[in-house]
Tab-separated table of C-alpha atoms and ligand atoms in Angstrom:
chain	number	residue	atom	x	y	z
A	1	UNK	CA	-110.816	-211.979	41.920
A	2	UNK	CA	-113.549	-214.463	41.121
A	3	UNK	CA	-114.087	-216.311	37.848
A	4	UNK	CA	-117.681	-216.094	36.661
A	5	UNK	CA	-119.518	-215.332	33.493
A	6	UNK	CA	-120.192	-211.646	33.101
A	7	UNK	CA	-123.908	-210.930	33.391
A	8	UNK	CA	-125.770	-207.939	31.971
A	9	UNK	CA	-124.962	-204.872	34.066
A	10	UNK	CA	-127.576	-202.873	35.965
A	11	UNK	CA	-127.466	-199.092	36.396
A	12	UNK	CA	-129.928	-197.540	38.867
A	13	UNK	CA	-130.563	-193.832	39.352
A	14	UNK	CA	-131.347	-192.648	42.872
A	15	UNK	CA	-132.939	-189.230	42.462
A	16	UNK	CA	-133.041	-188.721	46.240
A	17	UNK	CA	-135.274	-185.731	47.159
A	18	UNK	CA	-134.765	-183.921	43.866
A	19	UNK	CA	-137.033	-183.068	40.978
A	20	UNK	CA	-140.402	-181.579	40.220
A	21	UNK	CA	-143.087	-182.550	37.752
A	22	UNK	CA	-141.826	-180.534	34.768
A	23	UNK	CA	-138.169	-181.438	35.261
A	24	UNK	CA	-139.099	-185.101	35.649
A	25	UNK	CA	-141.032	-185.006	32.376
A	26	UNK	CA	-137.934	-183.863	30.517
A	27	UNK	CA	-135.634	-186.352	32.240
A	28	UNK	CA	-137.978	-189.320	31.769
A	29	UNK	CA	-138.593	-188.414	28.133
A	30	UNK	CA	-134.850	-188.250	27.452
A	31	UNK	CA	-134.369	-191.677	29.017
A	32	UNK	CA	-137.401	-193.202	27.321
A	33	UNK	CA	-136.312	-192.091	23.869
A	34	UNK	CA	-132.605	-192.842	24.249
A	35	UNK	CA	-132.758	-195.998	22.167
A	36	UNK	CA	-131.336	-199.400	23.049
A	37	UNK	CA	-129.191	-199.445	26.162
A	38	UNK	CA	-126.349	-201.916	26.716
A	39	UNK	CA	-127.472	-202.713	30.267
A	40	UNK	CA	-130.538	-202.874	32.463
A	41	UNK	CA	-131.551	-199.426	33.711
A	42	UNK	CA	-133.887	-198.257	36.478
A	43	UNK	CA	-134.734	-194.979	38.170
A	44	UNK	CA	-135.903	-194.363	41.734
A	45	UNK	CA	-137.769	-191.028	41.921
A	46	UNK	CA	-139.263	-189.537	45.094
A	47	UNK	CA	-142.518	-191.315	45.973
A	48	UNK	CA	-144.980	-188.621	44.776
A	49	UNK	CA	-143.516	-189.024	41.284
A	50	UNK	CA	-143.742	-192.802	41.128
A	51	UNK	CA	-146.958	-192.698	39.115
A	52	UNK	CA	-145.377	-190.220	36.712
A	53	UNK	CA	-142.377	-192.522	36.197
A	54	UNK	CA	-144.642	-195.553	35.820
A	55	UNK	CA	-146.740	-193.775	33.191
A	56	UNK	CA	-143.822	-192.361	31.226
A	57	UNK	CA	-141.652	-195.495	31.322
A	58	UNK	CA	-144.410	-198.030	30.669
A	59	UNK	CA	-143.574	-200.087	27.560
A	60	UNK	CA	-139.957	-198.851	27.688
A	61	UNK	CA	-136.963	-200.986	28.658
A	62	UNK	CA	-136.385	-198.852	31.758
A	63	UNK	CA	-137.669	-199.990	35.145
A	64	UNK	CA	-138.569	-197.865	38.142
A	65	UNK	CA	-138.379	-198.288	41.858
A	66	UNK	CA	-138.600	-196.626	45.230
A	67	UNK	CA	-135.908	-195.232	47.497
A	68	UNK	CA	-137.323	-196.980	50.558
A	69	UNK	CA	-140.241	-199.048	51.856
A	70	UNK	CA	-141.785	-199.927	55.168
A	71	UNK	CA	-140.919	-203.154	56.927
A	72	UNK	CA	-144.648	-203.489	57.661
A	73	UNK	CA	-147.495	-204.726	55.481
A	74	UNK	CA	-150.015	-202.091	56.608
A	75	UNK	CA	-151.215	-200.323	59.718
A	76	UNK	CA	-150.746	-197.193	61.798
A	77	UNK	CA	-147.379	-196.144	60.364
A	78	UNK	CA	-147.948	-192.540	59.342
A	79	UNK	CA	-145.809	-191.459	56.447
A	80	UNK	CA	-144.689	-194.938	55.479
A	81	UNK	CA	-145.317	-196.816	52.253
A	82	UNK	CA	-145.510	-200.595	52.055
A	83	UNK	CA	-143.877	-202.869	49.506
A	84	UNK	CA	-147.357	-203.976	48.420
A	85	UNK	CA	-148.189	-200.374	47.515
A	86	UNK	CA	-144.958	-200.101	45.526
A	87	UNK	CA	-145.854	-203.294	43.688
A	88	UNK	CA	-149.183	-201.743	42.700
A	89	UNK	CA	-147.233	-198.966	40.981
A	90	UNK	CA	-145.162	-201.505	39.061
A	91	UNK	CA	-141.979	-200.992	41.043
A	92	UNK	CA	-139.326	-203.502	40.082
A	93	UNK	CA	-136.822	-202.375	42.734
A	94	UNK	CA	-136.650	-200.731	46.125
A	95	UNK	CA	-133.529	-199.385	47.800
A	96	UNK	CA	-133.180	-200.542	51.389
A	97	UNK	CA	-130.512	-199.489	53.858
A	98	UNK	CA	-129.232	-196.485	51.921
A	99	UNK	CA	-126.605	-194.845	54.124
A	100	UNK	CA	-128.703	-191.672	54.342
A	101	UNK	CA	-131.526	-193.696	55.858
A	102	UNK	CA	-129.181	-195.572	58.167
A	103	UNK	CA	-127.598	-192.315	59.350
A	104	UNK	CA	-130.504	-189.831	59.307
A	105	UNK	CA	-133.323	-192.214	60.241
A	106	UNK	CA	-131.304	-194.519	62.471
A	107	UNK	CA	-132.209	-197.645	60.538
A	108	UNK	CA	-130.526	-200.675	62.091
A	109	UNK	CA	-129.278	-203.751	60.247
A	110	UNK	CA	-132.350	-205.596	61.561
A	111	UNK	CA	-134.771	-202.999	60.186
A	112	UNK	CA	-133.019	-203.052	56.815
A	113	UNK	CA	-133.295	-206.841	56.765
A	114	UNK	CA	-137.012	-206.649	57.596
A	115	UNK	CA	-137.522	-204.181	54.745
A	116	UNK	CA	-135.710	-206.480	52.310
A	117	UNK	CA	-137.932	-209.348	53.444
A	118	UNK	CA	-141.108	-207.269	53.087
A	119	UNK	CA	-140.081	-206.247	49.556
A	120	UNK	CA	-139.360	-209.774	48.386
A	121	UNK	CA	-142.668	-210.966	49.822
A	122	UNK	CA	-144.379	-208.552	47.400
A	123	UNK	CA	-142.220	-209.394	44.409
A	124	UNK	CA	-140.177	-206.179	44.546
A	125	UNK	CA	-136.413	-206.726	44.349
A	126	UNK	CA	-134.593	-205.043	47.240
A	127	UNK	CA	-131.336	-203.317	46.410
A	128	UNK	CA	-129.571	-203.734	49.733
A	129	UNK	CA	-127.079	-200.920	50.340
A	130	UNK	CA	-124.021	-201.537	52.493
A	131	UNK	CA	-120.949	-199.423	53.092
A	132	UNK	CA	-118.491	-198.105	55.624
A	133	UNK	CA	-117.908	-194.578	56.869
A	134	UNK	CA	-114.542	-192.902	56.419
A	135	UNK	CA	-113.836	-193.394	60.107
A	136	UNK	CA	-114.547	-197.118	59.808
A	137	UNK	CA	-112.329	-197.434	56.712
A	138	UNK	CA	-109.468	-195.610	58.392
A	139	UNK	CA	-109.812	-197.878	61.406
A	140	UNK	CA	-109.451	-200.921	59.121
A	141	UNK	CA	-113.035	-201.994	59.775
A	142	UNK	CA	-114.442	-201.898	56.224
A	143	UNK	CA	-114.689	-205.672	55.810
A	144	UNK	CA	-116.304	-206.214	59.202
A	145	UNK	CA	-118.881	-203.464	58.655
A	146	UNK	CA	-120.075	-204.510	55.207
A	147	UNK	CA	-120.109	-208.195	56.171
A	148	UNK	CA	-122.180	-207.424	59.265
A	149	UNK	CA	-124.667	-205.353	57.248
A	150	UNK	CA	-125.089	-208.020	54.564
A	151	UNK	CA	-125.133	-210.854	57.068
A	152	UNK	CA	-128.262	-209.447	58.747
A	153	UNK	CA	-130.105	-209.560	55.413
A	154	UNK	CA	-128.838	-213.026	54.463
A	155	UNK	CA	-129.877	-214.341	57.847
A	156	UNK	CA	-133.390	-212.855	57.587
A	157	UNK	CA	-133.973	-214.044	54.019
A	158	UNK	CA	-132.660	-217.596	54.286
A	159	UNK	CA	-133.036	-219.451	50.991
A	160	UNK	CA	-134.341	-216.253	49.284
A	161	UNK	CA	-131.020	-214.432	49.780
A	162	UNK	CA	-130.130	-215.110	46.155
A	163	UNK	CA	-132.962	-212.856	44.966
A	164	UNK	CA	-131.561	-209.535	46.153
A	165	UNK	CA	-129.312	-206.984	44.474
A	166	UNK	CA	-126.480	-205.647	46.646
A	167	UNK	CA	-125.049	-202.135	46.353
A	168	UNK	CA	-121.677	-201.359	47.889
A	169	UNK	CA	-121.671	-197.655	48.661
A	170	UNK	CA	-118.759	-196.376	50.741
A	171	UNK	CA	-120.360	-193.565	52.725
A	172	UNK	CA	-117.326	-191.325	52.207
A	173	UNK	CA	-117.843	-191.509	48.430
A	174	UNK	CA	-121.540	-190.605	48.325
A	175	UNK	CA	-122.149	-187.113	46.983
A	176	UNK	CA	-118.573	-186.118	47.745
A	177	UNK	CA	-116.984	-186.424	44.319
A	178	UNK	CA	-114.524	-188.817	45.935
A	179	UNK	CA	-114.805	-192.266	44.310
A	180	UNK	CA	-113.378	-195.534	45.564
A	181	UNK	CA	-110.494	-196.676	43.392
A	182	UNK	CA	-111.245	-199.605	41.143
A	183	UNK	CA	-109.056	-201.750	43.405
A	184	UNK	CA	-110.907	-200.640	46.555
A	185	UNK	CA	-114.272	-201.316	44.935
A	186	UNK	CA	-113.279	-204.708	43.535
A	187	UNK	CA	-111.810	-205.822	46.874
A	188	UNK	CA	-115.063	-205.169	48.738
A	189	UNK	CA	-117.217	-206.583	45.925
A	190	UNK	CA	-115.178	-209.803	45.943
A	191	UNK	CA	-115.620	-210.034	49.691
A	192	UNK	CA	-119.386	-209.570	49.383
A	193	UNK	CA	-119.519	-212.114	46.540
A	194	UNK	CA	-117.726	-214.665	48.715
A	195	UNK	CA	-120.189	-214.008	51.526
A	196	UNK	CA	-123.094	-214.538	49.135
A	197	UNK	CA	-121.474	-217.697	47.744
A	198	UNK	CA	-121.402	-219.140	51.240
A	199	UNK	CA	-125.120	-218.409	51.611
A	200	UNK	CA	-126.653	-219.213	48.239
A	201	UNK	CA	-125.960	-221.254	45.139
A	202	UNK	CA	-127.013	-218.251	42.994
A	203	UNK	CA	-124.258	-215.868	44.091
A	204	UNK	CA	-122.335	-215.877	40.820
A	205	UNK	CA	-125.364	-214.582	38.948
A	206	UNK	CA	-126.253	-211.957	41.536
A	207	UNK	CA	-125.660	-208.277	40.866
A	208	UNK	CA	-123.396	-206.277	43.145
A	209	UNK	CA	-123.545	-202.581	42.211
A	210	UNK	CA	-121.029	-199.909	43.121
A	211	UNK	CA	-122.286	-196.511	44.284
A	212	UNK	CA	-120.468	-193.363	45.306
A	213	UNK	CA	-119.787	-190.476	42.898
A	214	UNK	CA	-120.124	-192.626	39.773
A	215	UNK	CA	-119.711	-190.279	36.803
A	216	UNK	CA	-119.367	-190.709	33.016
A	217	UNK	CA	-115.573	-190.521	33.297
A	218	UNK	CA	-115.107	-193.219	35.947
A	219	UNK	CA	-117.977	-195.606	35.198
A	220	UNK	CA	-116.245	-197.759	32.571
A	221	UNK	CA	-113.243	-198.453	34.799
A	222	UNK	CA	-115.447	-199.344	37.762
A	223	UNK	CA	-117.830	-201.491	35.712
A	224	UNK	CA	-114.942	-203.426	34.168
A	225	UNK	CA	-113.995	-204.894	37.546
A	226	UNK	CA	-114.900	-208.591	37.656
A	227	UNK	CA	-117.277	-208.322	40.602
A	228	UNK	CA	-118.791	-204.919	39.787
A	229	UNK	CA	-122.080	-205.526	37.982
A	230	UNK	CA	-123.170	-201.946	37.493
A	231	UNK	CA	-123.827	-198.843	39.521
A	232	UNK	CA	-126.150	-197.039	41.891
A	233	UNK	CA	-125.951	-193.428	40.771
A	234	UNK	CA	-127.082	-190.386	42.737
A	235	UNK	CA	-126.208	-186.909	41.472
A	236	UNK	CA	-125.338	-187.931	37.928
A	237	UNK	CA	-128.696	-189.655	37.478
A	238	UNK	CA	-130.424	-186.245	37.459
A	239	UNK	CA	-128.736	-185.254	34.203
A	240	UNK	CA	-129.984	-187.396	31.312
A	241	UNK	CA	-126.784	-187.049	29.278
A	242	UNK	CA	-124.601	-188.138	32.226
A	243	UNK	CA	-126.852	-190.975	33.306
A	244	UNK	CA	-127.062	-192.324	29.760
A	245	UNK	CA	-123.284	-192.030	29.395
A	246	UNK	CA	-122.867	-194.065	32.585
A	247	UNK	CA	-125.261	-196.706	31.243
A	248	UNK	CA	-123.341	-196.719	27.961
A	249	UNK	CA	-120.121	-197.377	29.890
A	250	UNK	CA	-121.475	-200.828	30.683
A	251	UNK	CA	-120.889	-201.729	27.036
A	252	UNK	CA	-117.150	-201.407	27.580
A	253	UNK	CA	-117.160	-203.587	30.697
B	1	PEP	C1	-126.388	-192.495	46.110
B	1	PEP	O1	-127.172	-191.631	46.466
B	1	PEP	O2	-126.671	-193.681	46.267
B	1	PEP	C2	-125.139	-192.090	45.477
B	1	PEP	C3	-124.272	-192.993	45.162
B	1	PEP	O3	-124.958	-190.737	45.259
B	1	PEP	P1	-123.810	-190.045	44.360
B	1	PEP	O4	-123.728	-190.805	43.063
B	1	PEP	O5	-124.256	-188.648	44.183
B	1	PEP	O6	-122.524	-190.162	45.130
């Protein structure tokens, strides 16, 4: 356990490849009109709906971001979107290294680090996702895996490493309904904090989010852990009532 002043929590919704224009209108309107929230909140819709989120959330306290970006500035990269383009749409955050991208699109630690670097260069905060598979956890390799994944980003960013957000997302907990225990989450978060402390003087103020089946009924316990600074929320972020309840749980942390 570390001793540090508790900062304002951050709760980020990852909509993944869900939604359509009408459903998004209702969800964004519910978030926009929810009133004061006890933490920072952001949503990451699919790219075609970025403009819709930007328009609906403008002048609200809620930020928006992307679920991915290219490691490249521009060029012949069909289908990709650069961090500069995201910045033009007012994106505050971009997820990099989500386990679905690492697994389904074979993104290496080096590619994830390049994406984080490209995002920071355009003033978009990368939310760097790290996490072990069930097989890796059962083999006792959790610490090695998450440290290796974060190390690649720290190494690539150098003195800018303090500007990222980190999300610990055990792969076995994503979309499965199976959540890490508060002890499991805190143990990995403390490890990541120590790794950041060795790399940057800003580590105590950095946000380390937990992701993996965060729901209204487990959010408060997770967020009350000393090194858990909020959550990255998938499924529950598609239901306004649940997502707002998770954000409200930050008040109890
Ligand atoms: C995620 O997609 O990052 C995630 C944590 O999903 P879920 O909350 O559905 O497990």
